[in-house]
mmCIF file with all atom_site columns, N, CA and C in Angstrom:
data_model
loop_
_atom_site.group_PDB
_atom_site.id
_atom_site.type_symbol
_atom_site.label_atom_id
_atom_site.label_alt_id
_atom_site.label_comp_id
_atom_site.label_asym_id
_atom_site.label_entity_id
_atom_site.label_seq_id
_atom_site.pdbx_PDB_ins_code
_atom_site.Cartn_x
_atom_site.Cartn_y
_atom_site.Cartn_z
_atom_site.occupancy
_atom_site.B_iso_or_equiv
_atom_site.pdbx_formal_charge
_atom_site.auth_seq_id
_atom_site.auth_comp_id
_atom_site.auth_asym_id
_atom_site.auth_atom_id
_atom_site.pdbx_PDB_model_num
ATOM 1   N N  . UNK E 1 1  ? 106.691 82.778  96.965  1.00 0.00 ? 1  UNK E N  1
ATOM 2   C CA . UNK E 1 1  ? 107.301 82.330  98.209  1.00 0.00 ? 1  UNK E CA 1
ATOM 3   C C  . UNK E 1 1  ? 108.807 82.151  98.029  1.00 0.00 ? 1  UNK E C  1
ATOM 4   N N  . UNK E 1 2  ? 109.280 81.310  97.130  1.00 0.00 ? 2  UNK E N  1
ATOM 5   C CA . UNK E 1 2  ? 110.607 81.555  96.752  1.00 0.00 ? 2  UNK E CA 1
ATOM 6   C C  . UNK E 1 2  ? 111.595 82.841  96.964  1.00 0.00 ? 2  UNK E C  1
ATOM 7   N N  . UNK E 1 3  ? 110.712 83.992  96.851  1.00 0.00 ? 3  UNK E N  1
ATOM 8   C CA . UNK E 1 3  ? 111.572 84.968  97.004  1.00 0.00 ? 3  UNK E CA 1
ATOM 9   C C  . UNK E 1 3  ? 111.653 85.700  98.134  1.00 0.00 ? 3  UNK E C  1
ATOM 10  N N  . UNK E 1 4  ? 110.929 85.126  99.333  1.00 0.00 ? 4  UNK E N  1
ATOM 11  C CA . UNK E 1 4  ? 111.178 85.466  100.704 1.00 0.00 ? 4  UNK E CA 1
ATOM 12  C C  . UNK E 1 4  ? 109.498 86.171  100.821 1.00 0.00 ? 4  UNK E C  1
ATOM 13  N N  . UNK E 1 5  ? 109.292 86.803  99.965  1.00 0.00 ? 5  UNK E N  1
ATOM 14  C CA . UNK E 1 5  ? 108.259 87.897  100.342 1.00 0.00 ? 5  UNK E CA 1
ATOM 15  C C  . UNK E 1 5  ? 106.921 87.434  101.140 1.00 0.00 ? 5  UNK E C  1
ATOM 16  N N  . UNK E 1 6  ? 106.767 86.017  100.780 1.00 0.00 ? 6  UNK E N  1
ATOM 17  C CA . UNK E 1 6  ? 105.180 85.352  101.156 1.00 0.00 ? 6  UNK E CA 1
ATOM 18  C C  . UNK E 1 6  ? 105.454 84.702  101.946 1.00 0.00 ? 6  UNK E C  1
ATOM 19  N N  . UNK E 1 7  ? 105.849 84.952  103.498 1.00 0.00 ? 7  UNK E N  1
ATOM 20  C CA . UNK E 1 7  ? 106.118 84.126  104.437 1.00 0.00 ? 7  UNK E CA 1
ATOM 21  C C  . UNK E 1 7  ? 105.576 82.690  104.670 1.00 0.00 ? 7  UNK E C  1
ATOM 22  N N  . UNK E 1 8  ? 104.253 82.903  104.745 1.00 0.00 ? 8  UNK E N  1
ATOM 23  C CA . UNK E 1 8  ? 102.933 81.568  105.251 1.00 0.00 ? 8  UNK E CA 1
ATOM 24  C C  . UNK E 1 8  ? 101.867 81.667  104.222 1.00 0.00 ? 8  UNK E C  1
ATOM 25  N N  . UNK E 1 9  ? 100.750 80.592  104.185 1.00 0.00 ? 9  UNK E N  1
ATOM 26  C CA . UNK E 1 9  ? 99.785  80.548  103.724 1.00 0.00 ? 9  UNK E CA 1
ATOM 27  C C  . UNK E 1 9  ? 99.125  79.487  103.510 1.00 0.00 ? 9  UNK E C  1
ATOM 28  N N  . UNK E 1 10 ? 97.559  79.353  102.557 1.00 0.00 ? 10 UNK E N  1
ATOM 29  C CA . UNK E 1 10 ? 97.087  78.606  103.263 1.00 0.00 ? 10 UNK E CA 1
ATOM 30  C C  . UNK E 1 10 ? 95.613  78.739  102.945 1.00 0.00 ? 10 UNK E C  1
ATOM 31  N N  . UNK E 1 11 ? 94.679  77.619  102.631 1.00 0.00 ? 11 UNK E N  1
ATOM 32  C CA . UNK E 1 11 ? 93.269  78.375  102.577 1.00 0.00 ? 11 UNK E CA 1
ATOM 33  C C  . UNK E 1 11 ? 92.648  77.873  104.077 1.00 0.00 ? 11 UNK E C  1
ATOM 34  N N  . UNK E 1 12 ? 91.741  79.105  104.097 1.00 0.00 ? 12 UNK E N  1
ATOM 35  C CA . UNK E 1 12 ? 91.102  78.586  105.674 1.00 0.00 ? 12 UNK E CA 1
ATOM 36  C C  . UNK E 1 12 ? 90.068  77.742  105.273 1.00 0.00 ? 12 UNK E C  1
ATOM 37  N N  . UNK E 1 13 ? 89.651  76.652  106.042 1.00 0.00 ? 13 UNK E N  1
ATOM 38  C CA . UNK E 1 13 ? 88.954  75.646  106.331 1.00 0.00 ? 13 UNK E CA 1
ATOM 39  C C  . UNK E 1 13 ? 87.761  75.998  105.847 1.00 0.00 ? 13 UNK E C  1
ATOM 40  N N  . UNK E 1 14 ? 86.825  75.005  104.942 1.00 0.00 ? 14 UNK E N  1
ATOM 41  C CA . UNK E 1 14 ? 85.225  75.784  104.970 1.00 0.00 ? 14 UNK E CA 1
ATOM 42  C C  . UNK E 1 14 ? 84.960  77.052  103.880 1.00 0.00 ? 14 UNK E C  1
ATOM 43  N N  . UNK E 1 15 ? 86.155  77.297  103.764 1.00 0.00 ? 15 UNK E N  1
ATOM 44  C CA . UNK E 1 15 ? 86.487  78.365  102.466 1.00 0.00 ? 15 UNK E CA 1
ATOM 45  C C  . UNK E 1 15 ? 86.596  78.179  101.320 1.00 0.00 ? 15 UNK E C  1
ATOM 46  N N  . UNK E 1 16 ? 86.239  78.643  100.098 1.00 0.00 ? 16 UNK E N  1
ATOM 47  C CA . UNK E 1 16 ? 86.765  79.107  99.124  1.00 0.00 ? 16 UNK E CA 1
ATOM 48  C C  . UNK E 1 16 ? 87.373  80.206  98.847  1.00 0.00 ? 16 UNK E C  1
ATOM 49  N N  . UNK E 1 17 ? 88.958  80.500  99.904  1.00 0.00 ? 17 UNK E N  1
ATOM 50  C CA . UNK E 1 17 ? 89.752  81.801  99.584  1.00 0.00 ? 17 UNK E CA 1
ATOM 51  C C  . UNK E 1 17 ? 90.945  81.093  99.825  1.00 0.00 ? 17 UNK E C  1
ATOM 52  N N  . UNK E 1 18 ? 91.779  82.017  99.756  1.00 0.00 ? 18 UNK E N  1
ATOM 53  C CA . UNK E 1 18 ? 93.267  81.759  100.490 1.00 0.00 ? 18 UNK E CA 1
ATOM 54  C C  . UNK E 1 18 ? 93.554  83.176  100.979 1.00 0.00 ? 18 UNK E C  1
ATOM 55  N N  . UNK E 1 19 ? 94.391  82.664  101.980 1.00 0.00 ? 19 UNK E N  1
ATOM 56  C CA . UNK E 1 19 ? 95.148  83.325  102.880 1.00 0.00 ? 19 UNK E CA 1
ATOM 57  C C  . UNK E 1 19 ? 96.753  83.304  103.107 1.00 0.00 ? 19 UNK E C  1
ATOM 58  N N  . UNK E 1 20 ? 97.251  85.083  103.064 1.00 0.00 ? 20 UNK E N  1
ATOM 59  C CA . UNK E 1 20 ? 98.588  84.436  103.395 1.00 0.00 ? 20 UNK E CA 1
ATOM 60  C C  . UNK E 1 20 ? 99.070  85.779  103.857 1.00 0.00 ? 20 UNK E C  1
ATOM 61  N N  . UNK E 1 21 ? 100.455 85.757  104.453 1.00 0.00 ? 21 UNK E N  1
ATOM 62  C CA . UNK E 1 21 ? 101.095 86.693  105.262 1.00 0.00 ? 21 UNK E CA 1
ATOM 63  C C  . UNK E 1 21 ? 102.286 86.770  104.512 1.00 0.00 ? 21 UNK E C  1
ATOM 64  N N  . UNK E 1 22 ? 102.368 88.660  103.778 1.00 0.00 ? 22 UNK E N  1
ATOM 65  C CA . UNK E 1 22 ? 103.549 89.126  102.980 1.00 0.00 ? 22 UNK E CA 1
ATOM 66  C C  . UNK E 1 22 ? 104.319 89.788  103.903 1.00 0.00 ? 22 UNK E C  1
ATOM 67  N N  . UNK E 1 23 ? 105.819 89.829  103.594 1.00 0.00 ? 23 UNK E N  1
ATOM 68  C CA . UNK E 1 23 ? 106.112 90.930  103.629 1.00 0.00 ? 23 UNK E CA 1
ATOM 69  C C  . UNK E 1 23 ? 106.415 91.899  102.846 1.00 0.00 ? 23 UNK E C  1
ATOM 70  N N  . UNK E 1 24 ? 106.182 93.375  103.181 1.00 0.00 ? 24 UNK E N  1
ATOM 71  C CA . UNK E 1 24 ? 106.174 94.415  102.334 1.00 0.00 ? 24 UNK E CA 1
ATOM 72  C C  . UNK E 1 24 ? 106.684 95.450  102.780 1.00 0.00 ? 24 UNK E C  1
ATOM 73  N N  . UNK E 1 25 ? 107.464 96.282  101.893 1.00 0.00 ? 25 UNK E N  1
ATOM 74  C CA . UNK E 1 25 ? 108.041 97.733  102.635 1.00 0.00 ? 25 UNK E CA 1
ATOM 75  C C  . UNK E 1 25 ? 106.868 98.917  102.599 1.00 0.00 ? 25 UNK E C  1
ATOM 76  N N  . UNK E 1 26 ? 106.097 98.887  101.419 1.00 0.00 ? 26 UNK E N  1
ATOM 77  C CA . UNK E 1 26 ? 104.649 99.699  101.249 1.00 0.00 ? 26 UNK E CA 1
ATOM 78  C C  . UNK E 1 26 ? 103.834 99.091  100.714 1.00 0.00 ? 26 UNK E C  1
ATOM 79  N N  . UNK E 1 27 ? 102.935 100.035 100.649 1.00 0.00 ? 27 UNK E N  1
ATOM 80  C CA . UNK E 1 27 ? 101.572 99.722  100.500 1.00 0.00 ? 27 UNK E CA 1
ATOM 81  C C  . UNK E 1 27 ? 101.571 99.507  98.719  1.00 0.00 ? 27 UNK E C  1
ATOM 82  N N  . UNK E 1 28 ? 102.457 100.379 97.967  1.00 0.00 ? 28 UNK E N  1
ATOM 83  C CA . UNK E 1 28 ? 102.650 100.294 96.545  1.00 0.00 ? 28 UNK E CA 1
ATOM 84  C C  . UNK E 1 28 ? 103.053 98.762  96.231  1.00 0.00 ? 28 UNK E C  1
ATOM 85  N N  . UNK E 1 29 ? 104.488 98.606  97.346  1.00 0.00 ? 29 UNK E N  1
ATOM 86  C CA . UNK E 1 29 ? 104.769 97.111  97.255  1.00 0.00 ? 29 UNK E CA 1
ATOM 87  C C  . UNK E 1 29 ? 104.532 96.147  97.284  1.00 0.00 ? 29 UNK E C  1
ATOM 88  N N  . UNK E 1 30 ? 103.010 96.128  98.191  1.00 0.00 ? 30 UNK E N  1
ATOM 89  C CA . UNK E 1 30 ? 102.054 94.850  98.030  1.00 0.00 ? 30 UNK E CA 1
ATOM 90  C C  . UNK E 1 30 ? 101.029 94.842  96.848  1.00 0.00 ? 30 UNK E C  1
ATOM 91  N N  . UNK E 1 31 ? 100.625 96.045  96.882  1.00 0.00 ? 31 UNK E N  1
ATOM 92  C CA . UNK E 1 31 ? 99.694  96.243  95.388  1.00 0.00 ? 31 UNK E CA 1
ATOM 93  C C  . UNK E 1 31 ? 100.849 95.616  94.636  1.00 0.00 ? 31 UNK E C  1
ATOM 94  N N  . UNK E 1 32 ? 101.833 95.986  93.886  1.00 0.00 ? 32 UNK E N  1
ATOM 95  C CA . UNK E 1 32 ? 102.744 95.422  93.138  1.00 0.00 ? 32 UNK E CA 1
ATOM 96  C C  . UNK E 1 32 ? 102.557 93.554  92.839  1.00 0.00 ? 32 UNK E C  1
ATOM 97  N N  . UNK E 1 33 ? 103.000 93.601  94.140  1.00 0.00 ? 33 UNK E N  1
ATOM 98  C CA . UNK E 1 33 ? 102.902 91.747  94.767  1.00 0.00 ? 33 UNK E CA 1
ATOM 99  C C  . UNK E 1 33 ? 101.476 91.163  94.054  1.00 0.00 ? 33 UNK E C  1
ATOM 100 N N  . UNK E 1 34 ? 100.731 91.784  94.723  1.00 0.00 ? 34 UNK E N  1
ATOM 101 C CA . UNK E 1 34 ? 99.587  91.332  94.722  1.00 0.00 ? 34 UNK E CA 1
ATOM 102 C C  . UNK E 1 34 ? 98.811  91.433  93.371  1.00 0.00 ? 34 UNK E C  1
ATOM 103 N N  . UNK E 1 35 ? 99.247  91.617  92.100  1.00 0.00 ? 35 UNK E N  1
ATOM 104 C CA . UNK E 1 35 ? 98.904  91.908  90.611  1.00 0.00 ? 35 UNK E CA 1
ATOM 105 C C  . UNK E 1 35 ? 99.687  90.623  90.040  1.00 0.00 ? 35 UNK E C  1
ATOM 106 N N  . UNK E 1 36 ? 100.356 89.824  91.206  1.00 0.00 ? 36 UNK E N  1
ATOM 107 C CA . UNK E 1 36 ? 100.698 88.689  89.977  1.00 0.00 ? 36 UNK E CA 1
ATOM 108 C C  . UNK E 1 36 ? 99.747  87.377  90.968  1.00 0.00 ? 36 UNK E C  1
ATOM 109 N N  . UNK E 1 37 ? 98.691  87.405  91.697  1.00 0.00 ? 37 UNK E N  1
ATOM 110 C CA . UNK E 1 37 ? 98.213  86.151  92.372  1.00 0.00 ? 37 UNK E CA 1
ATOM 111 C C  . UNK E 1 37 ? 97.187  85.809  91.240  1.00 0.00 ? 37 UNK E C  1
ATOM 112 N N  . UNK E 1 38 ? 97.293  84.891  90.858  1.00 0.00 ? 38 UNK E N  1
ATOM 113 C CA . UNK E 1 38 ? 96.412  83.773  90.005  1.00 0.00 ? 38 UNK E CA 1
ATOM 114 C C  . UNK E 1 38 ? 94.893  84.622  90.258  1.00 0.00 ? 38 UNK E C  1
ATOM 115 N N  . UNK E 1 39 ? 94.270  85.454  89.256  1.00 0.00 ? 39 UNK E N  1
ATOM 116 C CA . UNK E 1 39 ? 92.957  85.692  89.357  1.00 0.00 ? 39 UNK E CA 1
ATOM 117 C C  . UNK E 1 39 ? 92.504  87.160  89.988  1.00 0.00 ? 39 UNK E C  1
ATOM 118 N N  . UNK E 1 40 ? 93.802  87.827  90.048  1.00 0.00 ? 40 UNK E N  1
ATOM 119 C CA . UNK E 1 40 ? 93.806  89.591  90.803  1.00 0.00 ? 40 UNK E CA 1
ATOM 120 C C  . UNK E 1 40 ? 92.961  89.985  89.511  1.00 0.00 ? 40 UNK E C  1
ATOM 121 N N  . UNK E 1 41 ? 92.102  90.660  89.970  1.00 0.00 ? 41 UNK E N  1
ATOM 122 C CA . UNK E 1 41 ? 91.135  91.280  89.162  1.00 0.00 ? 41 UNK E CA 1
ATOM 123 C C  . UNK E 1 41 ? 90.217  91.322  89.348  1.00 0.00 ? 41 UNK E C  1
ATOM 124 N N  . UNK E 1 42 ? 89.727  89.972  89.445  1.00 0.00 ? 42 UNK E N  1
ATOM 125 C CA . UNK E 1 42 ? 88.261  89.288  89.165  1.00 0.00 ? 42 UNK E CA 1
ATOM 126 C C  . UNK E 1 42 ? 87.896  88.329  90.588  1.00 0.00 ? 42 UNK E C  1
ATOM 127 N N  . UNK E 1 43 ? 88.775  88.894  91.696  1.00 0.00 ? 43 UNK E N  1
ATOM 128 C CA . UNK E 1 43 ? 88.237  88.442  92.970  1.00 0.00 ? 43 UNK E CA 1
ATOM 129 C C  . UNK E 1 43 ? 88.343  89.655  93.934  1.00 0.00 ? 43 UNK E C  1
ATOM 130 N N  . UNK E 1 44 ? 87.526  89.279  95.242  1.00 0.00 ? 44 UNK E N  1
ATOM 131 C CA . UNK E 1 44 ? 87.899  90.493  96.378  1.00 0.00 ? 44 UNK E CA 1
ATOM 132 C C  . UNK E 1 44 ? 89.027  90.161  96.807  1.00 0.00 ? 44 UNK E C  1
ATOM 133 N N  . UNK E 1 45 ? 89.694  91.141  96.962  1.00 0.00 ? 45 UNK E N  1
ATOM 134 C CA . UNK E 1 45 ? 90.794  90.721  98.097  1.00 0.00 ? 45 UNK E CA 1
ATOM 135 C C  . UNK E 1 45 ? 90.879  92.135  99.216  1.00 0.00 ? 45 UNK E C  1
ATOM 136 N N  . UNK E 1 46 ? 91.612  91.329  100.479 1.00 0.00 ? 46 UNK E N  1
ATOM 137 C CA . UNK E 1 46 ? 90.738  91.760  101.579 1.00 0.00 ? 46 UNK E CA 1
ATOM 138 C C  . UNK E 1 46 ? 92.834  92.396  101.946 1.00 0.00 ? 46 UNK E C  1
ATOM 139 N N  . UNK E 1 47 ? 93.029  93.080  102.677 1.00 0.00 ? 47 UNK E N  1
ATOM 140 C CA . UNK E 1 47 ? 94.629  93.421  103.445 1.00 0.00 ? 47 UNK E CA 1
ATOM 141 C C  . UNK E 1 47 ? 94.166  94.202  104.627 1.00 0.00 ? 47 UNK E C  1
ATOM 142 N N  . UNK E 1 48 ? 95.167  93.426  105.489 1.00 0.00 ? 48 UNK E N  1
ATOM 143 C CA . UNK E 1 48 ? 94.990  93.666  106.966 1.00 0.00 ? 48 UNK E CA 1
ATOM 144 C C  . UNK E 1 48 ? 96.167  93.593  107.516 1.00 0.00 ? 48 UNK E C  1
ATOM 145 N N  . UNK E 1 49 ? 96.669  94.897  108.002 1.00 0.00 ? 49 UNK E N  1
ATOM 146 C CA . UNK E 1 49 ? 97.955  95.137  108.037 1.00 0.00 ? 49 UNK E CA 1
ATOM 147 C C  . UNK E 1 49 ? 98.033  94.065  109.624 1.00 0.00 ? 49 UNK E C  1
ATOM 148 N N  . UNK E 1 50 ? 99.611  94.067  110.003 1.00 0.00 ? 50 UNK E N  1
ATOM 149 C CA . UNK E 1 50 ? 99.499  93.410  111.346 1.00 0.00 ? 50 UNK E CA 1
ATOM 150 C C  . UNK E 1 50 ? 100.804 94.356  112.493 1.00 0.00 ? 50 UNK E C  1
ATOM 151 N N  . UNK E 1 51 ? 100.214 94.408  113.167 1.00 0.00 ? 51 UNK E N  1
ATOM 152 C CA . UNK E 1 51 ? 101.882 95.206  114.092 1.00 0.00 ? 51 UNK E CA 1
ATOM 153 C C  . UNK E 1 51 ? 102.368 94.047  115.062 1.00 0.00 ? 51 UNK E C  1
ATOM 154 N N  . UNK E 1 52 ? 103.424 94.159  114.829 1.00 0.00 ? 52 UNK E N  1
ATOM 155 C CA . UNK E 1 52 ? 104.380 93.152  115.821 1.00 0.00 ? 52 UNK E CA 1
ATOM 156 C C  . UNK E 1 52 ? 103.998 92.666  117.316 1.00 0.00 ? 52 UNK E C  1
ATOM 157 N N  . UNK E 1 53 ? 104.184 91.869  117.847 1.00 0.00 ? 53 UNK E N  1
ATOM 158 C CA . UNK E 1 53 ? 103.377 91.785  119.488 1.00 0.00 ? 53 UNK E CA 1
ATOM 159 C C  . UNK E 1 53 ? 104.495 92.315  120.136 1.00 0.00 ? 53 UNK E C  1
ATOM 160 N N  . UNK E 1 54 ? 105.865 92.696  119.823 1.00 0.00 ? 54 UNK E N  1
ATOM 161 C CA . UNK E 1 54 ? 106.546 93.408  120.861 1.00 0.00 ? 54 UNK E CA 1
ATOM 162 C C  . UNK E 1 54 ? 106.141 94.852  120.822 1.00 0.00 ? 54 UNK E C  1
ATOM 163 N N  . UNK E 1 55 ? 105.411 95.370  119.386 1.00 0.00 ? 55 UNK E N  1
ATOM 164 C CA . UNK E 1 55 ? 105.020 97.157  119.316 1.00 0.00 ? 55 UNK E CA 1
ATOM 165 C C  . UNK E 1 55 ? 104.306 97.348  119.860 1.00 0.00 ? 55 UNK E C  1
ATOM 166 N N  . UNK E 1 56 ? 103.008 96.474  119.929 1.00 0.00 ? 56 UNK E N  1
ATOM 167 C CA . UNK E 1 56 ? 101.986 96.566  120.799 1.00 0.00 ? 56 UNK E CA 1
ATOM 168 C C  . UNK E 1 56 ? 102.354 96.335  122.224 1.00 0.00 ? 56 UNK E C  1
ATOM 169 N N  . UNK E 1 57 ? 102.884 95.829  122.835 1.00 0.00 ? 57 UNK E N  1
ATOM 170 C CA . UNK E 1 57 ? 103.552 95.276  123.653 1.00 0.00 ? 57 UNK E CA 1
ATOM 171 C C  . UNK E 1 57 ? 104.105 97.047  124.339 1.00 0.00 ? 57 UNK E C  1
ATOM 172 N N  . UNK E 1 58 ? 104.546 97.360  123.430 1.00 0.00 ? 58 UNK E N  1
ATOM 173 C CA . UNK E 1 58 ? 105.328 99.130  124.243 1.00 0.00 ? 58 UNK E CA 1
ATOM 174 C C  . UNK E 1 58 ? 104.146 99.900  124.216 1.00 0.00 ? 58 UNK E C  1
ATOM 175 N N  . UNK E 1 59 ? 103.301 99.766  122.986 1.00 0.00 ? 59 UNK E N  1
ATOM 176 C CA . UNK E 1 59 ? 102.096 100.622 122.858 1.00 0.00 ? 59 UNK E CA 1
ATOM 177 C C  . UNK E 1 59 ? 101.205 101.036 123.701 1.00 0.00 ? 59 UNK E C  1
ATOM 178 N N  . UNK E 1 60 ? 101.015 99.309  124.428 1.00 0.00 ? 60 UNK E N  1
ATOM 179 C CA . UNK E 1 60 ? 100.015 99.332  125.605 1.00 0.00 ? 60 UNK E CA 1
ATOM 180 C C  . UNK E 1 60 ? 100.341 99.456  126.902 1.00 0.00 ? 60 UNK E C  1
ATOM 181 N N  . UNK E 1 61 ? 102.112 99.199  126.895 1.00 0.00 ? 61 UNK E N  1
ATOM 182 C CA . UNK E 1 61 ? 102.519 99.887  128.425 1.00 0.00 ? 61 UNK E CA 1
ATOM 183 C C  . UNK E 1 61 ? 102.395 101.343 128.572 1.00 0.00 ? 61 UNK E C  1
ATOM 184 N N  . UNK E 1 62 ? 102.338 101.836 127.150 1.00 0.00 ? 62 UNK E N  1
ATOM 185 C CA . UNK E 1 62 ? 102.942 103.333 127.249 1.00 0.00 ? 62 UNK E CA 1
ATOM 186 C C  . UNK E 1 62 ? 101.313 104.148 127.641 1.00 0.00 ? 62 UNK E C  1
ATOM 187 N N  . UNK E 1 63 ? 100.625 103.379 126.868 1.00 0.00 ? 63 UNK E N  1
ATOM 188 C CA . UNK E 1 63 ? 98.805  104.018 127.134 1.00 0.00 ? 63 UNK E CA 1
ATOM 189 C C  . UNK E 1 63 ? 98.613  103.574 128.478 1.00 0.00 ? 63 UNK E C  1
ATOM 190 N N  . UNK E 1 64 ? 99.402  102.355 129.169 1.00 0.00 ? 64 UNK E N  1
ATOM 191 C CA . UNK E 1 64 ? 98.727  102.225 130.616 1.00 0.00 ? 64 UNK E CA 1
ATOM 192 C C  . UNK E 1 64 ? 99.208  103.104 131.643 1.00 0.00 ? 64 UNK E C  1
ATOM 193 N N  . UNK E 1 65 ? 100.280 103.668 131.093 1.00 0.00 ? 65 UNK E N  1
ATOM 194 C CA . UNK E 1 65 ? 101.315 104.034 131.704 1.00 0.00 ? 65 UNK E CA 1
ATOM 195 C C  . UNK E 1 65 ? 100.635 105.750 132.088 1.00 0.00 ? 65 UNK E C  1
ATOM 196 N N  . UNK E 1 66 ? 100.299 106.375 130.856 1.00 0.00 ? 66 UNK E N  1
ATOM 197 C CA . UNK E 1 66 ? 99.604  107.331 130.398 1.00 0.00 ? 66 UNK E CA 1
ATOM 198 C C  . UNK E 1 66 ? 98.127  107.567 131.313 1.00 0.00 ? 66 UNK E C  1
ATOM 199 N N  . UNK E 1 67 ? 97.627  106.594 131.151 1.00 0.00 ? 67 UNK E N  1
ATOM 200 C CA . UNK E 1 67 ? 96.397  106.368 132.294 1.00 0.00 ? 67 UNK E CA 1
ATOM 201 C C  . UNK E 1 67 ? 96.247  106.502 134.225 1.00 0.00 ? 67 UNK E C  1
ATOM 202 N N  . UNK E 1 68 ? 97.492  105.596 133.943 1.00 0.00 ? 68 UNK E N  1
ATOM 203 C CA . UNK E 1 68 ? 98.224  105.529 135.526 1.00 0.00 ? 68 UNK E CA 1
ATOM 204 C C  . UNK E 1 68 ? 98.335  106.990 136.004 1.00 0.00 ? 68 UNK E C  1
ATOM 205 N N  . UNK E 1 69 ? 98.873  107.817 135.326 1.00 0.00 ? 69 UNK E N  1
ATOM 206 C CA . UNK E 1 69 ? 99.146  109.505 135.592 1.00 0.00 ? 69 UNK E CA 1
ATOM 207 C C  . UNK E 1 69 ? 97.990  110.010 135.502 1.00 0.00 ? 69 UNK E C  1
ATOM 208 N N  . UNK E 1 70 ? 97.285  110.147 134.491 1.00 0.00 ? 70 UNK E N  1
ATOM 209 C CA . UNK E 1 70 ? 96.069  111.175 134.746 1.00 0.00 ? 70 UNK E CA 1
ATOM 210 C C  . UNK E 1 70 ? 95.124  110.543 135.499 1.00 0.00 ? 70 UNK E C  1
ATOM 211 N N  . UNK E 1 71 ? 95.619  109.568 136.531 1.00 0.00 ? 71 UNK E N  1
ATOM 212 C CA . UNK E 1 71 ? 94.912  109.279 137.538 1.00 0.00 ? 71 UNK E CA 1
ATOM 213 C C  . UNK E 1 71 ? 95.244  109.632 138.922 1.00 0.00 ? 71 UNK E C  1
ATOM 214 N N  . UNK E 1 72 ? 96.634  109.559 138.735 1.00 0.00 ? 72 UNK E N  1
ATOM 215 C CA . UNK E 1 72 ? 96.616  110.322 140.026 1.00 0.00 ? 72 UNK E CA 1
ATOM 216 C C  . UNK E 1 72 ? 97.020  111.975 139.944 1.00 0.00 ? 72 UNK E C  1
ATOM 217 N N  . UNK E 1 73 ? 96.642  112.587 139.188 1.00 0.00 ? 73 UNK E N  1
ATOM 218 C CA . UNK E 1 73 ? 96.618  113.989 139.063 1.00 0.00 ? 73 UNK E CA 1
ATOM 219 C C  . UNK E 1 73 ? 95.542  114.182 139.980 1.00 0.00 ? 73 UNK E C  1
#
């Protein structure tokens, strides 16, 4: 966390895991990251990328947008 990369985190409730939100430029770069967490090896670990709510945000005007037309064709 110190070095910017591990924004948040946190174990979820009821769990025995933790959870947390990196940032990363690739996919090499989190593998990288992710070879120094206490116990990489010998646990699952799960990555779930996330897209921004403003990308989605254009994504889904642009598909509604897209829809809107081949409807009134």
């Amino acid at each position: 966390k110190s070095e910017g990369r591990i924004l948040a985190g946190g174990f979820p409730v009821g769990e025995r895991a933790i959870a947390f939100i990196v940032e990363s430029d690739s996919p090499k770069d989190l593998d990288e990251l992710l070879e120094f967490v206490p116990f990489w090896g010998i646990v699952k670990t799960q990555v779930t990328p996330l897209q921004a709510f403003e990308d989605r945000h254009d994504q889904d005007l642009r598909a509604t947008e897209q829809m809107e037309q081949s409807l009134h064709r």
